Tab-separated table of C-alpha atoms and ligand atoms in Angstrom:
chain	number	residue	atom	x	y	z
A	1	MET	CA	69.174	2.123	-29.774
A	2	PRO	CA	67.679	5.639	-29.509
A	3	LEU	CA	71.023	7.498	-29.257
A	4	THR	CA	74.374	7.261	-31.006
A	5	PRO	CA	77.579	6.664	-28.967
A	6	GLU	CA	78.530	10.324	-29.684
A	7	GLN	CA	75.244	11.595	-28.254
A	8	LEU	CA	75.634	9.378	-25.185
A	9	ALA	CA	79.181	10.717	-24.708
A	10	GLU	CA	77.814	14.301	-24.872
A	11	ILE	CA	75.348	13.462	-22.117
A	12	GLU	CA	78.031	11.931	-19.903
A	13	ALA	CA	80.275	14.967	-20.524
A	14	ALA	CA	77.449	17.285	-19.406
A	15	ARG	CA	76.946	15.173	-16.282
A	16	ALA	CA	80.662	15.194	-15.499
A	17	ASN	CA	80.639	18.954	-14.997
A	18	PRO	CA	78.642	19.709	-11.821
A	19	ARG	CA	78.552	23.308	-10.565
A	20	HIS	CA	77.916	24.859	-7.211
A	21	THR	CA	74.493	26.507	-6.877
A	22	LEU	CA	72.317	28.243	-4.297
A	23	ARG	CA	69.165	27.139	-6.103
A	24	ALA	CA	66.848	24.400	-4.853
A	25	VAL	CA	68.202	20.997	-5.859
A	26	SER	CA	66.385	17.664	-5.772
A	27	ASP	CA	68.860	14.801	-5.321
A	28	GLY	CA	66.345	12.404	-6.859
A	29	MET	CA	66.098	14.512	-10.006
A	30	GLU	CA	69.841	15.175	-10.225
A	31	ALA	CA	70.273	11.425	-10.798
A	32	HIS	CA	68.008	11.664	-13.878
A	33	LEU	CA	69.314	14.918	-15.323
A	34	TYR	CA	70.237	14.588	-19.037
A	35	ARG	CA	70.048	10.773	-18.927
A	36	VAL	CA	68.064	8.850	-21.512
A	37	HIS	CA	65.047	6.782	-20.512
A	38	PRO	CA	64.190	4.629	-23.547
A	39	VAL	CA	60.516	4.432	-24.534
A	40	LEU	CA	59.017	2.299	-27.358
A	41	ASP	CA	61.456	1.029	-30.001
A	42	HIS	CA	63.366	4.228	-30.842
A	43	GLY	CA	61.957	6.851	-28.480
A	44	PHE	CA	63.059	8.309	-25.183
A	45	ILE	CA	62.483	10.974	-22.587
A	46	ARG	CA	65.232	12.826	-20.770
A	47	VAL	CA	65.091	15.597	-18.224
A	48	ILE	CA	67.030	18.621	-19.492
A	49	ASP	CA	66.305	21.001	-16.633
A	50	TYR	CA	64.015	21.517	-13.684
A	51	MET	CA	63.144	24.208	-11.175
A	52	GLY	CA	62.075	23.687	-7.571
A	53	ASP	CA	61.453	20.748	-5.285
A	54	ASP	CA	58.889	19.751	-2.634
A	55	ALA	CA	60.108	22.564	-0.376
A	56	ALA	CA	59.549	25.114	-3.154
A	57	ILE	CA	55.834	24.196	-3.199
A	58	VAL	CA	55.583	24.726	0.558
A	59	GLN	CA	57.621	27.916	0.361
A	60	ALA	CA	55.306	29.381	-2.296
A	61	ALA	CA	52.168	28.341	-0.420
A	62	ARG	CA	53.427	30.107	2.706
A	63	VAL	CA	55.061	32.963	0.773
A	64	SER	CA	57.976	32.391	3.108
A	65	TYR	CA	61.523	33.707	3.199
A	66	GLY	CA	63.244	30.353	3.847
A	67	ALA	CA	63.237	27.006	2.094
A	68	GLY	CA	59.987	25.512	3.446
A	69	THR	CA	59.760	24.185	7.001
A	70	LYS	CA	62.348	22.105	8.806
A	71	HIS	CA	59.800	19.340	9.342
A	72	VAL	CA	59.093	16.952	6.504
A	73	GLN	CA	55.810	15.923	8.155
A	74	ASN	CA	54.537	19.532	8.120
A	75	ASP	CA	55.566	19.920	4.491
A	76	GLU	CA	53.858	16.684	3.536
A	77	GLY	CA	50.670	17.638	5.387
A	78	LEU	CA	50.529	21.004	3.640
A	79	ILE	CA	51.240	19.505	0.201
A	80	ARG	CA	48.486	16.939	0.705
A	81	TYR	CA	46.107	19.715	1.822
A	82	LEU	CA	46.931	21.749	-1.294
A	83	MET	CA	46.357	18.753	-3.571
A	84	ARG	CA	43.141	17.759	-1.780
A	85	HIS	CA	41.658	21.236	-2.074
A	86	TRP	CA	42.787	21.905	-5.662
A	87	HIS	CA	44.947	24.780	-4.440
A	88	SER	CA	47.101	24.399	-7.531
A	89	THR	CA	49.248	27.493	-7.969
A	90	PRO	CA	51.992	26.424	-5.495
A	91	PHE	CA	52.591	23.396	-7.763
A	92	GLU	CA	53.083	25.757	-10.690
A	93	MET	CA	56.227	27.058	-8.974
A	94	CYS	CA	58.042	23.869	-10.021
A	95	GLU	CA	58.934	23.406	-13.680
A	96	ILE	CA	60.419	20.677	-15.821
A	97	LYS	CA	61.994	20.695	-19.281
A	98	LEU	CA	62.084	17.412	-21.197
A	99	HIS	CA	63.662	16.259	-24.427
A	100	VAL	CA	61.296	13.722	-25.983
A	101	LYS	CA	61.649	11.537	-29.049
A	102	LEU	CA	58.284	10.148	-30.080
A	103	PRO	CA	56.286	8.914	-33.110
A	104	VAL	CA	54.307	11.649	-34.889
A	105	PHE	CA	50.935	10.035	-34.081
A	106	VAL	CA	51.850	10.147	-30.360
A	107	ALA	CA	52.990	13.761	-30.738
A	108	ARG	CA	49.537	14.643	-32.118
A	109	GLN	CA	47.898	13.438	-28.893
A	110	TRP	CA	50.577	15.010	-26.708
A	111	ILE	CA	50.386	18.465	-28.324
A	112	ARG	CA	46.744	18.758	-27.248
A	113	HIS	CA	48.094	19.630	-23.811
A	114	ARG	CA	48.293	23.359	-24.469
A	115	THR	CA	49.735	24.548	-21.199
A	116	ALA	CA	53.332	23.759	-22.159
A	117	ASN	CA	56.127	25.332	-24.183
A	118	VAL	CA	57.266	23.288	-27.153
A	119	ASN	CA	60.049	23.448	-29.687
A	120	GLU	CA	60.016	20.666	-32.286
A	121	TYR	CA	62.735	19.365	-34.597
A	122	SER	CA	62.296	21.148	-37.929
A	123	ALA	CA	61.651	18.868	-40.901
A	124	ARG	CA	61.774	21.992	-43.094
A	125	TYR	CA	65.352	22.618	-42.024
A	126	SER	CA	66.606	19.047	-41.476
A	127	ILE	CA	66.097	15.606	-42.968
A	128	LEU	CA	64.184	13.216	-40.735
A	129	ASP	CA	65.881	9.961	-39.699
A	130	ARG	CA	64.779	6.625	-41.094
A	131	GLU	CA	63.163	5.524	-37.837
A	132	PHE	CA	59.640	4.221	-37.471
A	133	TYR	CA	57.631	2.872	-34.592
A	134	ILE	CA	56.762	-0.763	-35.225
A	135	PRO	CA	54.706	-2.222	-32.359
A	136	ALA	CA	56.147	-5.199	-30.494
A	137	PRO	CA	54.073	-8.357	-31.241
A	138	GLU	CA	52.388	-8.191	-27.814
A	139	HIS	CA	51.073	-4.688	-28.639
A	140	LEU	CA	49.749	-5.529	-32.079
A	141	ALA	CA	46.115	-5.765	-31.063
A	142	ALA	CA	42.747	-5.996	-32.794
A	143	GLN	CA	40.079	-3.272	-32.596
A	144	SER	CA	38.178	-3.579	-29.322
A	145	THR	CA	34.589	-4.783	-29.702
A	146	VAL	CA	33.427	-3.043	-26.503
A	147	ASN	CA	35.359	0.234	-26.677
A	148	ASN	CA	35.409	2.200	-29.920
A	149	GLN	CA	38.454	4.074	-28.660
A	150	GLY	CA	40.578	1.083	-27.729
A	151	ARG	CA	42.134	-2.217	-28.598
A	152	GLY	CA	41.185	-5.772	-27.801
A	153	GLU	CA	42.953	-9.109	-28.167
A	154	VAL	CA	46.490	-9.358	-29.486
A	155	LEU	CA	46.732	-10.394	-33.137
A	156	SER	CA	48.444	-13.687	-33.759
A	157	GLY	CA	49.550	-16.088	-36.477
A	158	PRO	CA	49.466	-15.111	-40.165
A	159	GLU	CA	47.404	-11.940	-39.525
A	160	ALA	CA	50.022	-10.558	-37.112
A	161	ALA	CA	52.823	-11.423	-39.508
A	162	ARG	CA	50.986	-9.794	-42.434
A	163	VAL	CA	50.251	-6.591	-40.484
A	164	LEU	CA	53.865	-6.285	-39.340
A	165	GLU	CA	55.040	-6.859	-42.886
A	166	ILE	CA	52.727	-4.110	-44.215
A	167	LEU	CA	53.812	-1.637	-41.515
A	168	LYS	CA	57.499	-2.226	-42.220
A	169	ARG	CA	57.193	-2.260	-46.011
A	170	ASP	CA	55.058	0.899	-46.212
A	171	ALA	CA	57.420	2.796	-43.898
A	172	THR	CA	60.451	1.701	-45.919
A	173	THR	CA	58.802	2.548	-49.238
A	174	ALA	CA	57.651	5.971	-48.035
A	175	TYR	CA	61.124	6.783	-46.714
A	176	ASP	CA	62.782	5.559	-49.931
A	177	HIS	CA	60.500	7.923	-51.893
A	178	TYR	CA	61.282	10.758	-49.431
A	179	GLU	CA	64.992	10.292	-50.114
A	180	THR	CA	64.425	10.035	-53.870
A	181	MET	CA	62.449	13.287	-53.919
A	182	LEU	CA	65.077	15.110	-51.822
A	183	SER	CA	67.994	13.844	-53.874
A	184	GLN	CA	69.834	16.468	-55.919
A	185	GLU	CA	71.589	13.939	-58.135
A	186	GLY	CA	70.561	14.907	-61.664
A	187	GLN	CA	67.520	16.861	-60.425
A	188	GLN	CA	66.718	19.998	-58.424
A	189	GLY	CA	65.517	18.050	-55.385
A	190	LEU	CA	62.150	18.728	-53.768
A	191	ALA	CA	62.130	21.096	-50.751
A	192	ARG	CA	62.352	19.255	-47.420
A	193	GLU	CA	59.176	21.035	-46.226
A	194	LEU	CA	57.254	19.383	-49.084
A	195	ALA	CA	58.976	16.001	-49.305
A	196	ARG	CA	58.040	15.214	-45.691
A	197	MET	CA	54.300	15.192	-46.424
A	198	ASN	CA	54.571	11.682	-47.820
A	199	LEU	CA	55.981	10.199	-44.606
A	200	PRO	CA	53.839	7.988	-42.346
A	201	MET	CA	52.643	8.929	-38.860
A	202	ASN	CA	54.845	6.321	-37.198
A	203	ILE	CA	58.023	8.227	-38.114
A	204	TYR	CA	59.822	9.684	-35.100
A	205	THR	CA	60.022	13.372	-34.274
A	206	GLN	CA	61.665	15.132	-31.318
A	207	TRP	CA	60.902	18.117	-29.159
A	208	TYR	CA	61.786	20.035	-26.069
A	209	TRP	CA	58.710	20.265	-23.864
A	210	LYS	CA	58.546	22.489	-20.793
A	211	THR	CA	55.675	22.666	-18.341
A	212	ASP	CA	54.955	23.296	-14.685
A	213	LEU	CA	54.185	20.626	-12.129
A	214	HIS	CA	50.467	21.441	-11.877
A	215	ASN	CA	49.953	20.997	-15.622
A	216	LEU	CA	52.298	18.024	-15.712
A	217	PHE	CA	50.157	16.294	-13.091
A	218	HIS	CA	47.126	17.006	-15.287
A	219	PHE	CA	48.954	15.471	-18.263
A	220	LEU	CA	49.970	12.417	-16.209
A	221	ARG	CA	46.470	12.010	-14.811
A	222	LEU	CA	45.118	11.708	-18.355
A	223	ARG	CA	47.987	9.974	-20.121
A	224	ALA	CA	49.370	7.600	-17.471
A	225	ASP	CA	45.803	6.338	-17.075
A	226	SER	CA	44.673	2.942	-18.358
A	227	HIS	CA	42.239	4.678	-20.785
A	228	ALA	CA	45.115	6.404	-22.603
A	229	GLN	CA	46.592	4.742	-25.679
A	230	TYR	CA	49.507	2.447	-24.781
A	231	GLU	CA	51.979	4.354	-26.970
A	232	ILE	CA	51.522	7.661	-25.079
A	233	ARG	CA	50.973	5.962	-21.734
A	234	VAL	CA	54.490	4.521	-21.695
A	235	TYR	CA	55.898	8.035	-22.125
A	236	ALA	CA	53.713	9.321	-19.280
A	237	GLU	CA	54.858	6.431	-17.080
A	238	ALA	CA	58.536	7.156	-17.792
A	239	ILE	CA	57.993	10.823	-16.885
A	240	ALA	CA	56.027	9.840	-13.765
A	241	ALA	CA	58.979	7.755	-12.544
A	242	CYS	CA	61.224	10.847	-12.778
A	243	VAL	CA	58.631	13.079	-11.089
A	244	LYS	CA	58.370	10.609	-8.214
A	245	ASP	CA	62.100	11.026	-7.583
A	246	TRP	CA	61.983	14.805	-8.121
A	247	VAL	CA	59.128	15.757	-5.748
A	248	PRO	CA	58.321	12.613	-3.728
A	249	LEU	CA	55.856	14.345	-1.388
A	250	ALA	CA	53.890	16.052	-4.144
A	251	TYR	CA	53.937	12.886	-6.228
A	252	GLY	CA	52.664	10.877	-3.244
A	253	ALA	CA	49.737	13.304	-2.855
A	254	PHE	CA	49.066	13.169	-6.608
A	255	GLU	CA	49.055	9.353	-6.582
A	256	ASP	CA	46.692	9.301	-3.635
A	257	TYR	CA	44.181	11.990	-4.587
A	258	ARG	CA	44.323	12.063	-8.374
A	259	MET	CA	45.567	8.729	-9.757
A	260	GLY	CA	44.111	6.613	-6.954
A	261	GLY	CA	41.119	8.779	-6.019
A	262	VAL	CA	37.753	9.363	-7.693
A	263	THR	CA	35.471	12.388	-7.917
A	264	LEU	CA	31.936	11.806	-6.692
A	265	SER	CA	28.922	13.566	-8.188
A	266	ALA	CA	26.074	14.700	-5.931
A	267	LYS	CA	23.981	11.813	-7.294
A	268	ALA	CA	26.728	9.302	-6.480
A	269	ILE	CA	27.004	10.610	-2.911
A	270	ALA	CA	23.229	10.287	-2.505
A	271	VAL	CA	23.325	6.676	-3.744
A	272	LEU	CA	26.179	5.825	-1.382
A	273	LYS	CA	24.268	7.299	1.549
A	274	ARG	CA	21.158	5.305	0.622
A	275	ARG	CA	23.238	2.131	0.327
A	276	LEU	CA	24.895	2.754	3.701
A	277	ALA	CA	21.388	3.078	5.153
A	278	GLY	CA	20.659	-0.446	3.863
A	279	GLU	CA	18.691	0.418	0.721
A	280	THR	CA	19.235	-1.474	-2.553
A	281	VAL	CA	19.532	1.176	-5.252
A	282	THR	CA	19.140	0.332	-8.940
A	283	GLN	CA	20.437	2.376	-11.866
A	284	GLU	CA	16.886	3.445	-12.710
A	285	ALA	CA	16.337	4.720	-9.154
A	286	SER	CA	19.775	6.353	-8.939
A	287	GLY	CA	19.098	9.244	-11.300
A	288	MET	CA	22.334	8.348	-13.115
A	289	SER	CA	22.691	7.493	-16.793
A	290	LYS	CA	23.685	3.944	-17.754
A	291	GLY	CA	27.235	5.072	-18.496
A	292	GLU	CA	27.564	6.924	-15.205
A	293	TRP	CA	26.113	3.927	-13.338
A	294	ARG	CA	28.575	1.537	-15.007
A	295	GLU	CA	31.514	3.710	-13.961
A	296	PHE	CA	30.074	4.054	-10.439
A	297	VAL	CA	29.679	0.277	-10.083
A	298	GLU	CA	33.234	-0.266	-11.381
A	299	VAL	CA	34.522	1.620	-8.310
A	300	TRP	CA	31.915	0.861	-5.665
A	301	GLY	CA	30.652	-2.553	-6.687
B	401	LIG	C1	41.603	9.103	-23.211
B	401	LIG	C2	41.528	10.373	-24.028
B	401	LIG	C3	40.783	10.404	-25.189
B	401	LIG	C4	40.712	11.576	-25.961
B	401	LIG	N1	39.982	11.574	-27.133
B	401	LIG	C5	39.945	12.694	-27.898
B	401	LIG	C6	39.230	12.720	-29.146
B	401	LIG	O1	38.617	11.741	-29.531
B	401	LIG	N2	39.265	13.860	-29.881
B	401	LIG	C7	39.922	14.983	-29.464
B	401	LIG	O2	39.909	15.974	-30.185
B	401	LIG	N3	40.607	14.984	-28.306
B	401	LIG	C8	40.641	13.881	-27.519
B	401	LIG	N4	41.352	13.883	-26.342
B	401	LIG	C9	42.084	15.102	-25.960
B	401	LIG	C10	41.347	15.850	-24.827
B	401	LIG	O3	40.055	16.261	-25.234
B	401	LIG	C11	42.157	17.100	-24.425
B	401	LIG	O4	42.283	17.968	-25.515
B	401	LIG	C12	43.550	16.731	-23.948
B	401	LIG	O5	43.507	15.662	-23.030
B	401	LIG	C13	44.194	17.945	-23.280
B	401	LIG	O6	43.501	18.208	-22.093
B	401	LIG	P1	43.359	19.672	-21.513
B	401	LIG	O7	42.727	20.583	-22.509
B	401	LIG	O8	42.664	19.549	-20.183
B	401	LIG	O9	44.914	20.027	-21.244
B	401	LIG	P2	45.716	21.380	-21.452
B	401	LIG	O10	45.567	21.894	-22.821
B	401	LIG	O11	47.100	21.099	-20.935
B	401	LIG	O12	45.028	22.357	-20.483
B	401	LIG	C14	45.098	22.156	-19.069
B	401	LIG	C15	43.939	22.938	-18.462
B	401	LIG	O13	44.151	24.331	-18.732
B	401	LIG	C16	42.936	24.953	-19.012
B	401	LIG	N5	42.986	25.514	-20.377
B	401	LIG	C17	43.991	25.377	-21.269
B	401	LIG	N6	43.718	26.075	-22.373
B	401	LIG	C18	42.520	26.640	-22.188
B	401	LIG	C19	41.672	27.460	-22.978
B	401	LIG	N7	42.021	27.877	-24.192
B	401	LIG	N8	40.498	27.846	-22.471
B	401	LIG	C20	40.112	27.466	-21.234
B	401	LIG	N9	40.866	26.688	-20.433
B	401	LIG	C21	42.038	26.277	-20.908
B	401	LIG	C22	41.838	23.909	-18.829
B	401	LIG	O14	41.378	23.906	-17.513
B	401	LIG	C23	42.565	22.616	-19.062
B	401	LIG	O15	41.962	21.490	-18.480
B	401	LIG	C24	41.430	12.746	-25.559
B	401	LIG	C25	42.172	12.697	-24.363
B	401	LIG	C26	42.235	11.536	-23.617
B	401	LIG	C27	43.076	11.518	-22.363
């Protein structure tokens, strides 16, 4: 359960107080506003605020006085054109602010996306909760033998049980020591900013994270991708589901051109042309490296 009943009641109270506005409103996003979308065992994402909608992208692209065109088809065509031609600034006119609760090791990957504004829960000021990410058995996998940066088969039997036991015991022990060091019963109590250094990377932290739609798409392209680690991918997927409801036209273009599309190098185009002309092209004759060729064949056969 990522939130207490009091926190859930606060969210419902905020949702029970709608106000009239002249600003652009996305009905799809209004349904998500403030609500918790659970991720992993104790984490979540929730949309705290947003600015703009599909029409705002069109409006900015045209530098118009009204709210986009009256014709959805025209708006969709323009949005797809913008996405196709990497004309990205109109997408920056839309913004989103999220509240995210996530394990520290996921936060370390996430924070690499520099084009966002972040404010994190202070473990100097406050005491962290006793909450740790423990993978579900189906995600407790062995090191991949083909990909140094990935996982392979799921662990099973005594090895899985032993690993889970170690993860749980170490987290509990570290947190017990954290509490002992902080305690002021009969001692001064170590400063919170120092006591935290003994905590494991699977402890949960929280932050507010604000970014624009262009940079969010970049984040989703990298982190909702199958090459991303499962534990950050599930956050990206939860955000993507909200974005789909927020800006369905822009999300459709993103899915088509970025998530579903591929970029072709000049060498790849040349190989495709030679193949279309009936030639059998080998990796050696393609001018591509083995790695490039493997990725090319994965898409084109
Ligand atoms: C599958 C995967 C594996 C990874 N493995 C590693 C790893 O092993 N080690 C590691 O250290 N990282 C790793 N990363 C992180 C990766 O290298 C990037 O740091 C991360 O994905 C953020 O990407 P970004 O810089 O494009 O995004 P952002 O920081 O959000 O930037 C978005 C875009 O803004 C522009 N930009 C932002 N800041 C600057 C700047 N200062 N100067 C110029 N342009 C800027 C760039 O065009 C950039 O693409 C990995 C990422 C993925 C998805």
